[in-house]
Short mmCIF file of N, CA and C in Angstrom, two decimals:
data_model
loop_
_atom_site.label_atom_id
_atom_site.label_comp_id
_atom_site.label_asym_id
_atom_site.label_seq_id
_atom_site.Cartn_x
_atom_site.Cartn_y
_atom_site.Cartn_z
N UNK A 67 -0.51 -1.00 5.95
CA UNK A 67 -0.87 -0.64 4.61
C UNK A 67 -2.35 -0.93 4.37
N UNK A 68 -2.40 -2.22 4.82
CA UNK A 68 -4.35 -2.42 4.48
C UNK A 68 -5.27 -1.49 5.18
N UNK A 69 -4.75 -1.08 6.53
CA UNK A 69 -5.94 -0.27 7.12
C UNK A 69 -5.87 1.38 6.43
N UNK A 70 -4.62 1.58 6.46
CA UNK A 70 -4.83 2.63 5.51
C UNK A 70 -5.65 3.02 4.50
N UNK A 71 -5.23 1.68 3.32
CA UNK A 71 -5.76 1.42 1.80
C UNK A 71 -7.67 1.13 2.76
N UNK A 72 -7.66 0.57 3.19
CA UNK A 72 -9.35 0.57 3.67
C UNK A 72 -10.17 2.04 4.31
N UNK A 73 -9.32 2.23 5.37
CA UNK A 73 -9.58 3.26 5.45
C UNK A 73 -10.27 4.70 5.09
N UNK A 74 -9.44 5.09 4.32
CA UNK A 74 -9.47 5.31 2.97
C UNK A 74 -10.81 5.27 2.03
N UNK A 75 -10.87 4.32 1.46
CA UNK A 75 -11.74 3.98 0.94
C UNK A 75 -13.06 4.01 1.39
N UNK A 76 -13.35 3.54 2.86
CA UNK A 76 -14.27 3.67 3.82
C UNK A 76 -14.63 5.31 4.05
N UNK A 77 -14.54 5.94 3.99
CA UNK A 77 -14.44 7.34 4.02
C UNK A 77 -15.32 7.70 2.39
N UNK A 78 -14.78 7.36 1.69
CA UNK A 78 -15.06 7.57 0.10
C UNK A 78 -16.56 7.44 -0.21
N UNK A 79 -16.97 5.69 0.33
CA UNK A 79 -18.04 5.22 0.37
C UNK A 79 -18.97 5.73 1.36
N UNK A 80 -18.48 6.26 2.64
CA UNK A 80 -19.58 7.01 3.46
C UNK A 80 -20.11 8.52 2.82
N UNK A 81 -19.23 8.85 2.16
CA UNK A 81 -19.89 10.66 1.23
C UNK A 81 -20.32 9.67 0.11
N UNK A 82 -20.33 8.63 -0.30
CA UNK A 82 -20.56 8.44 -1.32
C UNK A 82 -22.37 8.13 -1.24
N UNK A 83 -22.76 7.22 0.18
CA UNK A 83 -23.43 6.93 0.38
C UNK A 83 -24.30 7.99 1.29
N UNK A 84 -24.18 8.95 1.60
CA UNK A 84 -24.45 10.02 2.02
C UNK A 84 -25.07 11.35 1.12
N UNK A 85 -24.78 10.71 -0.41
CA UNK A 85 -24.80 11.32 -1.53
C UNK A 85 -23.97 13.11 -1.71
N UNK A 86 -22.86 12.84 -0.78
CA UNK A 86 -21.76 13.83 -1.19
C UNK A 86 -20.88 13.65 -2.01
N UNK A 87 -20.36 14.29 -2.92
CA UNK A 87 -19.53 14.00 -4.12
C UNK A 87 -18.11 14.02 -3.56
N UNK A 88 -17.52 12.67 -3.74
CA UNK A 88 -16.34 12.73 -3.34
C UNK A 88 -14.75 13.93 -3.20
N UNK A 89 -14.65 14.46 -2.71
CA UNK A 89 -13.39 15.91 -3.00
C UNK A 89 -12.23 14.77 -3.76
N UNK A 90 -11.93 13.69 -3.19
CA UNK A 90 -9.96 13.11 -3.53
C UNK A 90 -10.98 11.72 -4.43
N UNK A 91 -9.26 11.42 -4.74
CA UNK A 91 -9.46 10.40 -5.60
C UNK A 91 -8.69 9.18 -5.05
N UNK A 92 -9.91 8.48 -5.09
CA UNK A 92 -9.26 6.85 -4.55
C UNK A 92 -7.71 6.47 -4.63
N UNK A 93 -7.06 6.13 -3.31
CA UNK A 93 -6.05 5.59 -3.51
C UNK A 93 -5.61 4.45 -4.07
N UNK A 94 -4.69 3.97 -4.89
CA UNK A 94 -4.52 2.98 -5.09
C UNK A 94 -3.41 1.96 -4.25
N UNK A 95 -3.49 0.46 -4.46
CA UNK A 95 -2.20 -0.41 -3.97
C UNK A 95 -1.30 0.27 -4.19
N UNK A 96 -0.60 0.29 -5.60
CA UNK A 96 0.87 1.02 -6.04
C UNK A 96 1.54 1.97 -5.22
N UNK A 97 0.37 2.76 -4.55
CA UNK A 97 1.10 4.01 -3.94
C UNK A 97 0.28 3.93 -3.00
N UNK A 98 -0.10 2.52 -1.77
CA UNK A 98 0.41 2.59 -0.63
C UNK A 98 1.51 1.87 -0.66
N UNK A 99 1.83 0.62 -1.27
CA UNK A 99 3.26 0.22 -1.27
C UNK A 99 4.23 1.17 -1.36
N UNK A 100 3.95 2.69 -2.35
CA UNK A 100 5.30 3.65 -2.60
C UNK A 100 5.39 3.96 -1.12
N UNK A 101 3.91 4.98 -0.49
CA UNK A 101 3.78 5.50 0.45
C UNK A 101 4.64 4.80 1.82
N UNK A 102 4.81 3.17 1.91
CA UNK A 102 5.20 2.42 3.25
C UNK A 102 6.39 2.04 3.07
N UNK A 103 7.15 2.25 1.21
CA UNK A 103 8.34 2.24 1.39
C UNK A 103 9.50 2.73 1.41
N UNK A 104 9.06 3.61 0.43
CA UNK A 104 10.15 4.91 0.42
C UNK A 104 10.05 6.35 0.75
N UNK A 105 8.21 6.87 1.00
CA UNK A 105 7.82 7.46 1.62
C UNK A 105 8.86 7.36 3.39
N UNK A 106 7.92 6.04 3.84
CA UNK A 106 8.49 5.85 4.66
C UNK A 106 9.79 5.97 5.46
N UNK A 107 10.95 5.74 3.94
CA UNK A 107 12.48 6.22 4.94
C UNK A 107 12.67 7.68 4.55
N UNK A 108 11.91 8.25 3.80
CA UNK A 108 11.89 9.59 3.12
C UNK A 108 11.75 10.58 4.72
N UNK A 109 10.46 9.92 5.46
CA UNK A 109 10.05 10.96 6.79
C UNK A 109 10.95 10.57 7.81
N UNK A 110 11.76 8.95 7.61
CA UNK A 110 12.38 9.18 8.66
C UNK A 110 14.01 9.62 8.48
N UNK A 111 14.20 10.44 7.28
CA UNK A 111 15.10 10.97 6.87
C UNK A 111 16.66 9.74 6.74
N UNK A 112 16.02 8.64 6.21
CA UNK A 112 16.42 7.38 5.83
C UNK A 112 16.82 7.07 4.39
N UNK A 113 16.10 8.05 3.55
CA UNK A 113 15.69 8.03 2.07
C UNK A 113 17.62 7.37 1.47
N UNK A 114 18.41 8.00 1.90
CA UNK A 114 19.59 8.00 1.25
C UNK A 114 20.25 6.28 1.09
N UNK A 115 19.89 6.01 2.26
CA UNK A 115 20.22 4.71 2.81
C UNK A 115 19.41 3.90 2.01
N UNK A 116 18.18 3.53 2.78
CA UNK A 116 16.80 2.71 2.34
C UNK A 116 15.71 3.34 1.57
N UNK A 117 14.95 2.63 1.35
CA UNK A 117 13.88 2.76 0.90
C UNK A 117 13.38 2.42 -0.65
N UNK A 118 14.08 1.68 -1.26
CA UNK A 118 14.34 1.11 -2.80
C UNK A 118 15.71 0.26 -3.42
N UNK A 119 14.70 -1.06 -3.95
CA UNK A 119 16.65 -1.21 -4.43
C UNK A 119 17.23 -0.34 -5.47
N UNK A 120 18.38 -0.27 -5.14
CA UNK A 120 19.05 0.61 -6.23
C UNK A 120 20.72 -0.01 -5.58
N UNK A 121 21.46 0.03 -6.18
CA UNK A 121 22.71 0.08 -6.03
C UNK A 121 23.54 0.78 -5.20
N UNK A 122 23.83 0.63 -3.73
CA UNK A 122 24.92 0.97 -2.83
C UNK A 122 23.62 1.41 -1.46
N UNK A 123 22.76 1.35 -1.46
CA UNK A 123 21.50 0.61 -1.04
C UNK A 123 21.39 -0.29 0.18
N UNK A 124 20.83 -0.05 1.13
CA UNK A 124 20.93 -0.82 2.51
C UNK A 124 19.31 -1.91 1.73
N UNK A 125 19.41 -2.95 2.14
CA UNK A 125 18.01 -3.61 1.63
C UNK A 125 17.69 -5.13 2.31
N UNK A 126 17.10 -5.09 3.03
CA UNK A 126 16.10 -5.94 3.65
C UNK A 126 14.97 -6.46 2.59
N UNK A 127 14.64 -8.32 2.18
CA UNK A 127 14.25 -8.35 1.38
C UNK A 127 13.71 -9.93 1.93
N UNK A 128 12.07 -9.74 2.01
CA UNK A 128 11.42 -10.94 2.11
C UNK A 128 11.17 -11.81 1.20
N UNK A 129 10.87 -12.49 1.25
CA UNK A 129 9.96 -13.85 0.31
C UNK A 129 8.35 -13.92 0.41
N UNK A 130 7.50 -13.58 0.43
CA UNK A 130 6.01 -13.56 0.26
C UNK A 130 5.68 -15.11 -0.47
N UNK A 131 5.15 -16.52 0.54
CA UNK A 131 4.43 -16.74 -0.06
C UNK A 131 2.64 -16.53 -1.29
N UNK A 132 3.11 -17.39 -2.12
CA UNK A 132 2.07 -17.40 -3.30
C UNK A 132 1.36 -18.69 -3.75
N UNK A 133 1.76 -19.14 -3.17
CA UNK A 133 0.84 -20.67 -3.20
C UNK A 133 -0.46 -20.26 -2.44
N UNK A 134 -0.56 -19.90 -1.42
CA UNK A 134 -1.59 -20.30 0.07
C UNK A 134 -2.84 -19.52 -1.05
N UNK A 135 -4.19 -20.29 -0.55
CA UNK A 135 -5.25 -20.16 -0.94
C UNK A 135 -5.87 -18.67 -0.60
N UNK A 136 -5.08 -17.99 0.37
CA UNK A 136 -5.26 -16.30 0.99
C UNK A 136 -4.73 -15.36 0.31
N UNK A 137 -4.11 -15.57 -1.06
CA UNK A 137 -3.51 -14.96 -1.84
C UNK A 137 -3.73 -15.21 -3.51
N UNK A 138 -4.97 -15.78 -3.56
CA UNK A 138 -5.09 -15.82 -4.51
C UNK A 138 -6.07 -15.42 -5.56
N UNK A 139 -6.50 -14.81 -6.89
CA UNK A 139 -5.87 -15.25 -7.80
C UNK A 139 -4.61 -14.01 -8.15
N UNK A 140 -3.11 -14.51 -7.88
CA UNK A 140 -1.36 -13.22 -7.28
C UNK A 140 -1.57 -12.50 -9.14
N UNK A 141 -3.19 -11.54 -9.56
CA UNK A 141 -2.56 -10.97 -11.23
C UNK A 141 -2.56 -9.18 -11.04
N UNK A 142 -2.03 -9.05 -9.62
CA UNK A 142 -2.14 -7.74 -9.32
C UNK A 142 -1.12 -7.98 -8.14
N UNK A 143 0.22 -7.90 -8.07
CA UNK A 143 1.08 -7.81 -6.89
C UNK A 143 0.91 -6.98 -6.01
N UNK A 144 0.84 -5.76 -6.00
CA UNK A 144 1.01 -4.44 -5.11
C UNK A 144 -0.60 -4.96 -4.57
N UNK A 145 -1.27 -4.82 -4.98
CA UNK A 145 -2.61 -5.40 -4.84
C UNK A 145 -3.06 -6.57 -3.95
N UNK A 146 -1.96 -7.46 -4.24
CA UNK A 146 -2.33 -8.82 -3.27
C UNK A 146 -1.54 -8.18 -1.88
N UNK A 147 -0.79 -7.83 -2.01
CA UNK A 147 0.64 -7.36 -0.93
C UNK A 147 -0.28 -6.85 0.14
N UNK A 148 -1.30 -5.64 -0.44
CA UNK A 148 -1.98 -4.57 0.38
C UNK A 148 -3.34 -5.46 0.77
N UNK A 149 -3.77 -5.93 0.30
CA UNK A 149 -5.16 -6.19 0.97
C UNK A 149 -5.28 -7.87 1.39
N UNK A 150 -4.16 -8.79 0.86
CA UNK A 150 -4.20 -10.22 0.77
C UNK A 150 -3.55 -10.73 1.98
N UNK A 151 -1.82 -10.35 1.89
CA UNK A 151 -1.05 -11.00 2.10
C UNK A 151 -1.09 -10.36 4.45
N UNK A 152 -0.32 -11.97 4.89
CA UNK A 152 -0.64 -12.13 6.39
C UNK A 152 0.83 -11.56 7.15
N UNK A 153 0.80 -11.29 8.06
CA UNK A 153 2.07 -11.13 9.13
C UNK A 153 2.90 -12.63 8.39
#
């Protein structure tokens, strides 16, 4: 998700700095998290099963520390998730 979300962005800033007017519009956190999760079982034709909780729902579900000093200040979740948070 981060190299993506950088990626991305890196691209933006080279026309930007190149003084070409950007064509797309910056991606945001929100929707690389959509993009890696339900995108995700969507292409691998998973969607029905996974890819969101919802009720009758296959779901795999971590814990993300929020204490550690590499995650902080947590006032943007999708946000810390994509560019903060470690293996």
């Amino acid at each position: 998700m981060r190299s993506a979300y950088a990626f991305q962005r890196g691209l933006i800033n080279e026309q930007i700095l190149s003084e070409i007017e950007p064509q797309q519009n910056l991606i945001t956190s929100n929707y690389v998290v959509h993009y890696a999760t339900m995108e995700g079982a969507r292409a691998t034709h998973l969607d029905h099963k996974i890819g969101i909780l919802t009720p009758g729902k296959e779901a795999d579900m971590i814990l993300l520390p929020t204490k550690d000093l590499n995650v902080m200040p947590l006032n943007n979740v999708s946000g810390t998730v994509v560019t903060l948070m470690e293996r």
